[in-house]
């Protein structure tokens, strides 16, 4: 009888150990599958981030080139060329260019003399309806710094410059 109890006990232990090994094997296989899926998702996100960085760089180069060309044309007083090439409306009055802006944008006129100041990029703000690239203009003689922003529509076409905060 004792031998039968020992055999049954060992049989049950063997069965439990076997079941446990199957659960561990199944669990390990599930974990491996999840890890593979996470690796795939991680790679996909890395690729998307690389694409976004590439797009960002392209927009930055495009907007910076256009903005610097417009500043050069302002410095050279080529106002009609700006209106024609960039299809924008503004007035020149009292040494300032006053761009037509949407009603919700209140902007001071852009002093033409500031077009000669060195420019450095302050920020690039890409949005679905418009994009903005801001610049610091540094008056090195007086130690002053001015912030201007070039606004582009969703197609990347120049719209206007505003001065100050929106």
XYZ file of C-alpha atoms in Angstrom:
166
model
C 0.000 0.000 0.000
C 2.802 2.348 0.908
C 4.471 1.607 -2.364
C 1.275 2.436 -4.222
C 1.023 5.781 -2.371
C 4.649 6.567 -3.215
C 4.086 5.663 -6.881
C 0.924 7.785 -7.059
C 2.686 10.709 -5.337
C 5.628 10.522 -7.726
C 3.276 10.202 -10.678
C 1.366 13.298 -9.582
C 4.602 15.199 -9.041
C 5.806 14.164 -12.479
C 2.510 15.257 -14.008
C 2.644 18.659 -12.235
C 6.262 19.208 -13.250
C 5.434 18.288 -16.844
C 2.478 20.724 -16.870
C 4.641 23.419 -15.344
C 7.280 22.930 -18.023
C 4.623 23.195 -20.745
C 3.293 26.438 -19.209
C 6.816 27.864 -18.998
C 7.508 26.824 -22.572
C 4.232 28.371 -23.752
C 4.877 31.510 -21.693
C 8.416 31.815 -23.067
C 7.088 31.438 -26.610
C 4.456 34.163 -25.946
C 7.161 36.450 -24.560
C 9.351 35.863 -27.612
C 6.414 36.712 -29.896
C 5.705 39.897 -27.926
C 9.360 40.894 -28.024
C 9.445 40.373 -31.802
C 6.304 42.520 -32.207
C 7.790 45.262 -30.015
C 11.034 45.172 -32.007
C 9.031 45.578 -35.224
C 7.045 48.479 -33.778
C 10.219 50.097 -32.457
C 11.855 49.908 -35.895
C 8.749 51.354 -37.524
C 8.780 54.280 -35.061
C 12.503 54.843 -35.681
C 11.834 54.964 -39.438
C 8.967 57.448 -38.948
C 11.149 59.643 -36.736
C 13.912 59.601 -39.341
C 11.389 60.628 -42.011
C 10.075 63.461 -39.808
C 13.608 64.693 -39.159
C 14.287 64.605 -42.876
C 11.049 66.500 -43.650
C 11.841 69.035 -40.923
C 15.253 69.658 -42.446
C 13.744 70.144 -45.907
C 11.178 72.657 -44.610
C 13.839 74.494 -42.637
C 16.054 74.830 -45.700
C 13.174 75.889 -47.947
C 11.740 78.483 -45.555
C 15.163 79.814 -44.557
C 16.209 80.294 -48.168
C 12.979 82.119 -49.053
C 13.076 84.277 -45.910
C 16.667 85.340 -46.500
C 15.882 86.137 -50.141
C 12.972 88.348 -49.052
C 15.179 90.161 -46.524
C 17.802 90.705 -49.232
C 15.133 92.126 -51.572
C 13.896 94.433 -48.803
C 17.454 95.624 -48.184
C 17.818 96.278 -51.932
C 14.399 98.025 -51.959
C 13.063 95.599 -54.584
C 9.480 95.858 -53.274
C 7.692 95.216 -56.558
C 9.746 92.074 -57.087
C 8.678 90.809 -53.629
C 5.022 91.499 -54.434
C 5.318 89.799 -57.811
C 7.422 86.740 -56.892
C 5.779 85.996 -53.564
C 2.232 87.175 -54.294
C 1.997 89.178 -51.082
C 0.516 92.555 -50.230
C 2.159 95.265 -48.177
C 2.680 98.988 -48.035
C 5.920 100.895 -47.622
C 5.526 103.931 -45.422
C 7.849 105.985 -43.197
C 10.750 103.568 -43.571
C 8.643 100.506 -42.725
C 7.006 97.667 -44.601
C 3.515 96.961 -43.330
C 2.276 93.553 -44.477
C -1.406 92.734 -44.786
C -2.045 90.207 -42.024
C -5.119 88.297 -40.879
C -7.373 90.137 -38.433
C -6.162 88.059 -35.478
C -2.512 89.065 -36.060
C -1.486 92.464 -34.796
C 1.925 93.368 -36.125
C 4.052 96.462 -36.136
C 5.640 97.531 -39.396
C 9.010 96.043 -40.276
C 11.682 98.775 -40.178
C 13.525 98.550 -43.497
C 16.829 99.513 -41.844
C 16.692 96.246 -39.842
C 17.022 94.244 -43.071
C 20.764 94.920 -42.945
C 21.172 93.295 -39.507
C 22.594 89.780 -39.200
C 19.901 87.117 -38.932
C 19.906 83.957 -36.857
C 17.123 81.401 -36.738
C 15.112 81.551 -33.525
C 12.594 78.786 -34.247
C 10.651 76.800 -36.833
C 7.017 76.024 -36.097
C 5.408 73.566 -38.523
C 1.611 73.318 -38.344
C -1.016 71.916 -40.685
C -2.590 75.271 -41.602
C 0.580 77.389 -41.614
C 4.276 77.330 -40.792
C 6.417 79.985 -39.184
C 10.129 80.600 -39.081
C 11.352 83.170 -36.602
C 14.598 85.092 -36.715
C 16.577 87.254 -34.390
C 17.945 90.372 -36.037
C 20.944 91.662 -34.122
C 21.837 95.328 -34.109
C 25.483 94.856 -33.223
C 26.180 98.594 -32.865
C 23.509 99.165 -30.222
C 23.434 95.682 -28.725
C 19.732 95.218 -29.489
C 17.946 92.118 -30.696
C 14.658 92.016 -32.614
C 12.371 89.072 -33.308
C 10.612 88.771 -36.664
C 8.533 85.899 -38.005
C 7.936 84.812 -41.586
C 4.619 83.047 -42.099
C 4.006 80.483 -44.841
C 0.704 78.833 -45.808
C 0.085 75.065 -45.848
C 1.556 74.902 -49.369
C 4.797 76.558 -48.251
C 4.024 79.875 -49.978
C 5.163 83.064 -48.233
C 2.337 85.109 -46.709
C 3.711 87.914 -44.521
C 6.188 89.004 -41.874
C 5.050 89.966 -38.423
C 6.954 91.763 -35.745
C 6.602 90.974 -32.053
C 4.578 88.310 -30.273
C 1.376 86.773 -31.613
